[in-house]
Short mmCIF file of C-alpha atoms in Angstrom, two decimals:
data_model
loop_
_atom_site.label_atom_id
_atom_site.label_comp_id
_atom_site.label_asym_id
_atom_site.label_seq_id
_atom_site.Cartn_x
_atom_site.Cartn_y
_atom_site.Cartn_z
CA MET W 1 -0.22 1.88 33.58
CA LYS W 2 1.48 -0.71 31.35
CA ILE W 3 3.82 0.87 28.84
CA LEU W 4 5.98 -0.86 25.82
CA PHE W 5 8.31 1.46 24.39
CA ILE W 6 9.95 0.55 21.14
CA ASN W 7 13.06 1.88 19.71
CA THR W 8 15.78 0.54 17.24
CA LEU W 9 18.33 0.71 19.79
CA TYR W 10 18.66 0.64 23.46
CA SER W 11 21.46 1.29 26.37
CA PRO W 12 24.12 0.17 26.00
CA HIS W 13 23.73 0.55 22.49
CA ILE W 14 23.45 4.27 21.78
CA GLY W 15 23.49 5.83 18.16
CA GLY W 16 22.50 9.50 18.98
CA GLY W 17 20.73 11.76 21.29
CA ALA W 18 17.54 9.84 20.72
CA GLU W 19 18.98 6.77 22.82
CA VAL W 20 20.02 9.08 25.74
CA ILE W 21 16.44 10.75 25.68
CA LEU W 22 14.60 7.51 25.64
CA LYS W 23 16.52 6.05 28.54
CA SER W 24 15.86 9.15 30.39
CA LEU W 25 12.11 8.87 29.54
CA VAL W 26 11.88 5.22 30.47
CA GLU W 27 13.38 5.15 33.60
CA GLY W 28 11.69 8.54 34.83
CA VAL W 29 8.29 6.65 33.76
CA ALA W 30 9.37 3.60 35.72
CA GLU W 31 10.25 5.68 38.99
CA ARG W 32 6.75 6.75 38.97
CA GLY W 33 5.41 3.56 39.48
CA HIS W 34 4.27 2.50 35.87
CA GLU W 35 5.27 -0.83 34.43
CA VAL W 36 7.15 -0.31 31.34
CA CYS W 37 9.27 -2.59 28.94
CA VAL W 38 11.75 -1.91 26.34
CA LEU W 39 11.48 -3.57 22.79
CA THR W 40 14.21 -3.11 20.65
CA THR W 41 16.63 -4.72 18.04
CA CYS W 42 20.01 -6.70 18.14
CA ALA W 43 22.20 -8.79 16.03
CA ASP W 44 21.65 -12.32 17.49
CA GLU W 45 18.48 -14.15 16.33
CA GLY W 46 15.64 -15.08 18.55
CA ILE W 47 14.06 -12.93 21.43
CA HIS W 48 16.59 -11.92 24.41
CA THR W 49 15.47 -10.44 27.58
CA GLU W 50 17.58 -8.78 30.15
CA ILE W 51 17.38 -5.99 32.88
CA VAL W 52 19.47 -2.92 32.28
CA ASP W 53 19.51 -0.49 35.00
CA GLY W 54 16.20 -1.70 36.32
CA ILE W 55 14.21 -1.61 33.20
CA LYS W 56 13.25 -4.89 31.65
CA VAL W 57 14.61 -4.81 27.96
CA ILE W 58 13.78 -7.12 25.20
CA ARG W 59 15.93 -7.62 22.05
CA VAL W 60 14.99 -9.25 18.81
CA GLY W 61 17.22 -10.24 16.34
CA ILE W 62 16.73 -8.22 13.34
CA LYS W 63 15.44 -9.79 10.14
CA ASN W 64 16.95 -8.33 7.65
CA ILE W 65 20.72 -8.74 5.93
CA TYR W 66 22.32 -7.25 8.72
CA TRP W 67 22.03 -5.21 11.61
CA ASN W 68 22.83 -1.48 11.15
CA TYR W 69 23.76 -0.53 14.17
CA LYS W 70 27.78 0.48 13.73
CA ALA W 71 27.60 -1.70 10.44
CA ASP W 72 30.61 -1.38 8.34
CA LYS W 73 30.14 0.27 5.14
CA LYS W 74 28.16 -2.01 3.04
CA PRO W 75 28.27 -2.66 -0.60
CA THR W 76 25.47 -0.30 -2.40
CA LEU W 77 23.79 -3.28 -3.64
CA HIS W 78 23.13 -4.69 0.15
CA ARG W 79 22.31 -1.29 1.59
CA LEU W 80 19.60 -1.38 -1.34
CA PHE W 81 18.15 -4.67 -0.52
CA TRP W 82 18.25 -3.58 3.30
CA HIS W 83 16.30 -0.79 2.85
CA LEU W 84 13.74 -2.34 0.20
CA ARG W 85 13.32 -4.91 3.20
CA ASP W 86 12.77 -1.99 5.68
CA ILE W 87 9.82 -0.66 3.70
CA TYR W 88 7.48 -3.08 4.92
CA ASN W 89 9.41 -5.85 7.22
CA ALA W 90 6.85 -8.33 7.85
CA GLY W 91 8.97 -10.74 10.20
CA MET W 92 9.82 -7.62 12.46
CA ALA W 93 6.01 -6.92 12.44
CA ALA W 94 5.54 -10.76 13.78
CA MET W 95 7.94 -10.35 16.63
CA VAL W 96 6.09 -7.31 17.69
CA ASP W 97 2.80 -8.86 17.26
CA LYS W 98 4.37 -11.65 19.49
CA ILE W 99 5.74 -9.28 22.22
CA MET W 100 2.10 -7.38 22.28
CA ARG W 101 0.46 -10.62 23.04
CA GLU W 102 2.70 -11.37 25.74
CA PHE W 103 3.34 -8.32 27.60
CA GLN W 104 -0.24 -6.96 26.71
CA PRO W 105 0.40 -3.00 27.40
CA ASP W 106 -1.90 -0.15 27.63
CA VAL W 107 -0.04 2.09 25.75
CA VAL W 108 2.62 1.60 23.03
CA ASN W 109 5.06 4.40 22.64
CA THR W 110 7.45 4.00 19.44
CA HIS W 111 10.29 5.79 18.86
CA ASN W 112 12.82 5.26 15.92
CA VAL W 113 11.58 2.01 14.37
CA VAL W 114 14.38 1.66 11.57
CA GLY W 115 14.64 -2.09 11.46
CA PHE W 116 11.37 -2.86 12.80
CA SER W 117 9.79 -0.75 9.82
CA ALA W 118 6.40 1.24 9.82
CA ALA W 119 4.92 -2.59 9.17
CA ILE W 120 4.32 -2.42 13.28
CA TRP W 121 2.03 0.42 13.31
CA PRO W 122 -0.93 -1.47 11.96
CA VAL W 123 -0.05 -4.71 13.94
CA ILE W 124 -0.07 -2.64 17.26
CA ARG W 125 -3.20 -1.06 16.46
CA LYS W 126 -4.81 -4.65 15.38
CA HIS W 127 -4.38 -5.15 19.44
CA GLY W 128 -6.67 -1.99 20.47
CA VAL W 129 -3.79 -0.29 22.08
CA PRO W 130 -3.08 3.46 21.47
CA ILE W 131 0.17 4.06 19.87
CA ILE W 132 2.28 7.50 20.44
CA GLN W 133 4.96 7.94 17.76
CA VAL W 134 7.73 10.08 18.74
CA LEU W 135 9.59 11.89 15.65
CA HIS W 136 12.98 12.41 16.45
CA ASP W 137 14.08 12.52 12.74
CA GLN W 138 12.77 12.48 9.48
CA TYR W 139 12.68 8.38 9.02
CA ALA W 140 8.95 8.07 7.91
CA LEU W 141 9.93 10.63 4.85
CA CYS W 142 13.28 9.45 3.91
CA PRO W 143 15.01 6.25 4.20
CA ASN W 144 18.71 8.18 5.39
CA SER W 145 16.36 9.69 7.71
CA ASN W 146 17.67 13.38 7.01
CA MET W 147 15.99 14.73 3.89
CA PHE W 148 19.20 15.79 2.85
CA LYS W 149 20.52 16.00 -0.67
CA ALA W 150 23.37 17.56 -2.92
CA GLY W 151 24.10 19.73 -0.09
CA GLN W 152 20.51 21.02 0.58
CA PRO W 153 17.60 20.00 2.85
CA CYS W 154 14.51 18.48 0.96
CA GLU W 155 11.01 20.51 1.33
CA THR W 156 9.37 17.97 -0.21
CA GLN W 157 10.61 13.96 -0.79
CA CYS W 158 12.23 13.19 -3.90
CA THR W 159 11.76 10.30 -5.96
CA LYS W 160 13.72 7.90 -4.24
CA CYS W 161 12.20 8.50 -1.14
CA LYS W 162 8.88 8.48 -2.31
CA ILE W 163 9.30 4.99 -3.67
CA PHE W 164 10.78 3.78 -0.74
CA ARG W 165 7.90 5.42 1.53
CA ILE W 166 5.35 4.49 -0.86
CA PRO W 167 3.33 2.84 1.99
CA HIS W 168 4.07 5.10 4.99
CA LYS W 169 1.29 7.84 4.32
CA THR W 170 -1.29 5.19 4.87
CA LEU W 171 0.46 3.16 7.61
CA SER W 172 1.18 6.30 9.75
CA ASN W 173 -2.61 6.65 9.99
CA ASN W 174 -2.39 3.79 12.50
CA VAL W 175 -0.78 6.20 14.74
CA ASP W 176 -3.16 7.79 17.36
CA CYS W 177 -0.81 10.35 18.36
CA ILE W 178 2.23 12.13 16.99
CA VAL W 179 4.84 14.03 19.28
CA GLY W 180 7.56 15.89 17.61
CA VAL W 181 10.74 16.76 19.48
CA SER W 182 10.41 20.50 17.78
CA ASP W 183 7.94 21.95 16.21
CA PHE W 184 9.45 21.91 12.85
CA VAL W 185 9.61 17.93 12.71
CA LEU W 186 6.03 17.60 13.47
CA LYS W 187 4.79 20.46 10.93
CA HIS W 188 7.28 18.91 8.30
CA HIS W 189 5.64 15.50 8.66
CA LEU W 190 2.12 17.04 8.69
CA ARG W 191 2.72 18.87 5.59
CA ASN W 192 4.08 16.07 3.77
CA GLY W 193 1.02 14.16 4.51
CA LEU W 194 1.79 11.67 7.11
CA PHE W 195 -0.04 11.37 10.56
CA THR W 196 -2.90 13.33 9.36
CA GLN W 197 -5.41 11.19 10.73
CA ALA W 198 -3.65 11.17 14.46
CA LYS W 199 -6.13 12.17 17.30
CA ILE W 200 -3.41 14.55 18.73
CA LYS W 201 -0.48 16.39 17.41
CA THR W 202 1.80 18.25 19.42
CA ALA W 203 5.52 18.93 20.26
CA ILE W 204 7.31 18.24 23.15
CA ILE W 205 10.79 19.76 23.48
CA ASN W 206 13.31 17.43 24.91
CA ALA W 207 15.04 17.59 28.34
CA LYS W 208 17.85 16.13 30.00
CA SER W 209 19.33 15.73 33.14
CA PHE W 210 22.95 17.10 33.50
CA LYS W 211 25.65 15.66 36.17
CA SER W 212 28.09 18.81 36.04
CA VAL W 213 27.84 21.90 34.16
CA SER W 214 30.74 24.40 33.66
CA LEU W 215 29.93 27.74 34.43
CA PRO W 216 31.36 30.17 32.10
CA LYS W 217 34.35 32.61 33.33
CA PRO W 218 33.56 36.44 32.84
CA PHE W 219 35.08 37.35 29.48
CA ALA W 220 36.05 40.93 30.61
CA GLY W 221 39.82 41.19 30.16
CA ARG W 222 40.35 38.80 27.77
CA LYS W 223 41.41 39.36 24.11
CA ASN W 224 41.35 36.00 22.04
CA VAL W 225 37.44 34.95 21.59
CA ARG W 226 37.16 30.84 21.29
CA PHE W 227 34.82 29.40 18.88
CA GLY W 228 34.11 25.63 18.96
CA TYR W 229 32.30 23.07 17.11
CA ILE W 230 31.23 19.62 18.60
CA GLY W 231 29.42 16.83 17.13
CA GLY W 232 29.48 14.43 13.96
CA LEU W 233 32.18 15.36 11.21
CA VAL W 234 29.72 14.64 8.31
CA PRO W 235 28.56 16.96 5.25
CA ALA W 236 24.92 17.64 6.66
CA LYS W 237 26.20 19.09 9.77
CA GLY W 238 28.08 21.94 8.18
CA VAL W 239 31.51 21.74 9.40
CA GLU W 240 33.08 22.42 6.13
CA LEU W 241 31.07 25.60 5.81
CA LEU W 242 32.35 26.86 9.05
CA LEU W 243 36.03 25.89 8.14
CA ARG W 244 35.91 27.52 5.14
CA THR W 245 34.32 30.98 6.50
CA PHE W 246 36.88 30.75 9.42
CA SER W 247 39.83 30.40 7.04
CA HIS W 248 38.56 33.47 5.16
CA LEU W 249 39.10 35.41 8.30
CA ALA W 250 42.95 34.67 8.63
CA GLY W 251 43.21 38.71 9.28
CA LEU W 252 41.57 38.12 12.41
CA THR W 253 44.25 37.14 15.16
CA ASP W 254 42.03 37.49 18.24
CA ILE W 255 40.19 34.43 17.72
CA SER W 256 40.48 30.54 17.37
CA LEU W 257 38.01 27.68 16.57
CA VAL W 258 38.30 24.33 17.73
CA ILE W 259 36.42 21.37 16.17
CA ALA W 260 35.65 18.11 18.46
CA GLY W 261 34.05 14.73 16.95
CA SER W 262 34.64 12.14 14.42
CA GLY W 263 33.38 11.05 11.19
CA PRO W 264 34.52 9.24 7.95
CA SER W 265 38.41 8.93 7.85
CA ASP W 266 38.43 10.18 4.31
CA TYR W 267 36.28 13.31 4.87
CA VAL W 268 38.00 14.21 8.26
CA ARG W 269 41.24 14.15 6.10
CA GLU W 270 39.95 16.83 4.01
CA LEU W 271 38.77 18.98 6.58
CA GLU W 272 41.77 18.78 8.50
CA GLN W 273 43.41 20.41 5.52
CA TYR W 274 42.14 23.82 7.19
CA LYS W 275 44.37 23.30 9.89
CA THR W 276 46.10 26.36 11.21
CA ASP W 277 47.82 27.91 14.38
CA ASN W 278 44.26 29.25 15.67
CA LEU W 279 42.11 26.09 14.19
CA ARG W 280 42.59 22.70 16.02
CA PHE W 281 40.98 19.38 15.94
CA LEU W 282 40.54 17.92 18.84
CA GLY W 283 38.81 14.33 18.21
CA TYR W 284 36.85 13.15 21.02
CA SER W 285 36.49 15.68 23.89
CA SER W 286 33.90 15.28 26.74
CA PRO W 287 31.11 17.77 26.93
CA GLU W 288 32.24 19.19 29.96
CA VAL W 289 35.84 19.78 29.14
CA PHE W 290 34.72 21.07 25.80
CA PHE W 291 32.19 23.96 26.81
CA SER W 292 34.45 25.03 29.61
CA ASN W 293 37.14 26.03 26.95
CA ILE W 294 35.15 27.97 24.18
CA ASP W 295 33.22 30.99 24.50
CA VAL W 296 30.72 30.55 21.73
CA LEU W 297 29.34 27.19 20.04
CA VAL W 298 28.81 27.56 16.14
CA VAL W 299 25.82 24.81 14.99
CA PRO W 300 26.47 25.39 11.35
CA SER W 301 23.96 22.52 10.01
CA LEU W 302 23.01 22.35 6.57
CA TRP W 303 20.18 19.85 6.97
CA ASN W 304 16.86 20.32 8.88
CA ASP W 305 18.37 19.26 12.11
CA THR W 306 15.48 18.42 14.05
CA LEU W 307 16.49 19.28 17.83
CA PRO W 308 20.47 19.00 18.25
CA THR W 309 20.88 18.33 21.87
CA VAL W 310 24.24 20.32 21.48
CA VAL W 311 22.49 23.59 21.56
CA PHE W 312 20.94 23.38 25.02
CA GLU W 313 23.71 21.54 26.27
CA SER W 314 25.78 24.92 25.45
CA LEU W 315 22.93 26.94 26.88
CA VAL W 316 23.11 25.04 29.99
CA ASN W 317 26.98 25.33 30.18
CA GLY W 318 26.29 29.32 29.81
CA VAL W 319 27.68 29.41 26.44
CA PRO W 320 25.89 31.23 23.60
CA VAL W 321 25.47 29.48 20.04
CA ILE W 322 25.62 30.81 16.60
CA GLY W 323 23.07 28.48 14.78
CA SER W 324 21.86 27.73 11.49
CA SER W 325 18.27 28.95 10.93
CA ARG W 326 17.00 25.48 9.70
CA GLY W 327 15.25 22.75 11.61
CA GLY W 328 14.34 22.94 15.21
CA ILE W 329 17.23 25.02 16.12
CA PRO W 330 15.52 28.44 15.84
CA GLU W 331 13.37 27.09 18.59
CA MET W 332 16.33 26.99 21.01
CA ILE W 333 17.89 30.41 19.96
CA GLU W 334 16.67 33.96 20.82
CA ASP W 335 18.38 35.55 18.02
CA GLY W 336 20.45 38.36 19.49
CA LYS W 337 19.99 37.35 23.32
CA ASN W 338 21.72 33.83 23.85
CA GLY W 339 22.91 33.60 20.61
CA PHE W 340 22.43 34.33 16.96
CA LEU W 341 21.17 32.83 13.55
CA PHE W 342 22.42 32.61 10.45
CA ASP W 343 21.46 31.33 6.90
CA PRO W 344 23.81 28.53 5.73
CA ASP W 345 23.18 29.60 2.35
CA ARG W 346 24.74 33.08 3.14
CA PRO W 347 27.92 32.33 4.73
CA GLU W 348 28.84 35.88 4.81
CA GLU W 349 26.50 36.11 7.62
CA LEU W 350 28.14 33.76 9.76
CA ALA W 351 31.33 35.67 8.78
CA GLY W 352 29.49 38.63 10.02
CA LEU W 353 28.71 37.14 13.30
CA ILE W 354 32.11 36.23 14.15
CA ARG W 355 33.53 39.61 13.11
CA LYS W 356 30.87 41.16 15.15
CA ILE W 357 31.57 39.12 18.53
CA SER W 358 35.26 39.37 17.99
CA ALA W 359 35.01 43.42 17.57
CA GLN W 360 32.32 43.65 20.52
CA PRO W 361 33.36 40.86 22.99
CA ALA W 362 31.93 42.88 26.04
CA LEU W 363 28.57 41.25 24.14
CA LEU W 364 29.54 37.97 25.50
CA ASP W 365 29.18 38.51 29.37
CA ALA W 366 25.41 39.44 28.67
CA MET W 367 25.13 36.49 26.35
CA GLN W 368 26.37 34.14 28.81
CA LEU W 369 23.72 35.59 31.13
CA ALA W 370 21.22 34.91 28.54
CA ALA W 371 22.41 31.41 27.82
CA LEU W 372 22.03 30.49 31.22
CA GLN W 373 18.51 32.33 31.74
CA SER W 374 17.27 30.24 28.66
CA ALA W 375 18.49 26.93 29.96
CA PRO W 376 16.14 25.75 32.87
CA ARG W 377 13.20 24.45 30.32
CA PHE W 378 15.95 21.99 28.98
CA MET W 379 16.82 20.86 32.36
CA ASP W 380 13.18 20.39 34.12
CA VAL W 381 13.37 16.69 33.41
CA LYS W 382 10.31 16.33 35.81
CA ALA W 383 8.02 18.50 33.80
CA TRP W 384 9.03 16.67 30.45
CA ILE W 385 8.19 13.24 31.86
CA ASP W 386 5.11 14.69 33.49
CA GLN W 387 3.93 15.49 30.18
CA TYR W 388 4.61 12.27 28.68
CA ILE W 389 2.59 10.50 31.57
CA ASN W 390 -0.15 13.09 31.04
CA LEU W 391 -0.48 11.93 27.46
CA PHE W 392 -0.19 8.21 27.96
CA PHE W 393 -3.14 8.88 30.18
CA GLU W 394 -5.05 11.17 27.75
CA MET W 395 -4.55 8.37 25.24
CA GLN W 396 -5.77 5.60 27.40
CA SER W 397 -8.73 7.25 28.27
CA LYS W 398 -9.61 8.04 24.73
CA ASN W 399 -9.13 4.30 23.84
CA ASP W 400 -11.41 3.12 26.65
#
């Protein structure tokens, strides 16, 4: 089978977890003997073909006012024009049309289409090839991809999102199969009226290969409980909520918190005002080192985080998770077993969980075991790739 994968970025350009997951999927499908090709964007004009770790990758120059990969903060007017062009980018659709004619795939698997725009869906459909769209975020509903505004997640589209996504309900009906990386992100799009005519609507939870993991050391006998956060230092991730909550627990001397990650310099300086002897900022830290030096991970997302990889990375390393009850996070945490869930609108719940764990550290040994027991499904890359290949064949058969 010939499969064309389309995503905004591809290795070595990594914007987030979606690119890591996609590379694993593409390589896994190729290893099964299928002919694969990745179509992605770049800053240079024209079409550029290369081989990346044995995979054919076609990079097309983005037809917009700038390439958004690691772009410096642009003036508001520039960003406005960029997003206006991205509502329906006919130039990028023409590029996809050209690649479709040349590669002639049996199935097209689209992922993040920022920069390509939703204009590519009807173009692919015109070729009579089934489209499988994977939802990693909320781009089809929100130009910022997160449906997060004024410190709160949006259940429905605001006026701005409705304007910037005027054609998407109609365009999304060109998609034959819709896959959510979590049940939440799938249902959220369907509730908002997108992809309603897709023949197949399903969720496939991501899996990942781990070169090394750091198995937890028994907690018994230690006094200090080490909490940690790793990820982007941005408002939607809830880092300030965690820091503020932790600062109110100053009376607890048997806990510590480490923060790993980076973000906008001005915002990071604001966060660093919470520094104390038992609260440190690490900057970049490799997951292997980070997880080997904490007892509990905290994921305090304010937005509906679709399926944060850091949660299952923590479980694989035997580290229980205190997570926000939003987005796809509850789909990975068994409350009271491999971690706890809390409502970020009720910070006292987070404070109570930190107090509970520090007062009953014996809980940690049981929770570490539960974390490890819940991890295998996130590590079974073979079964995960099988689900996609079976889906590709099913869509091809429906198209015959």
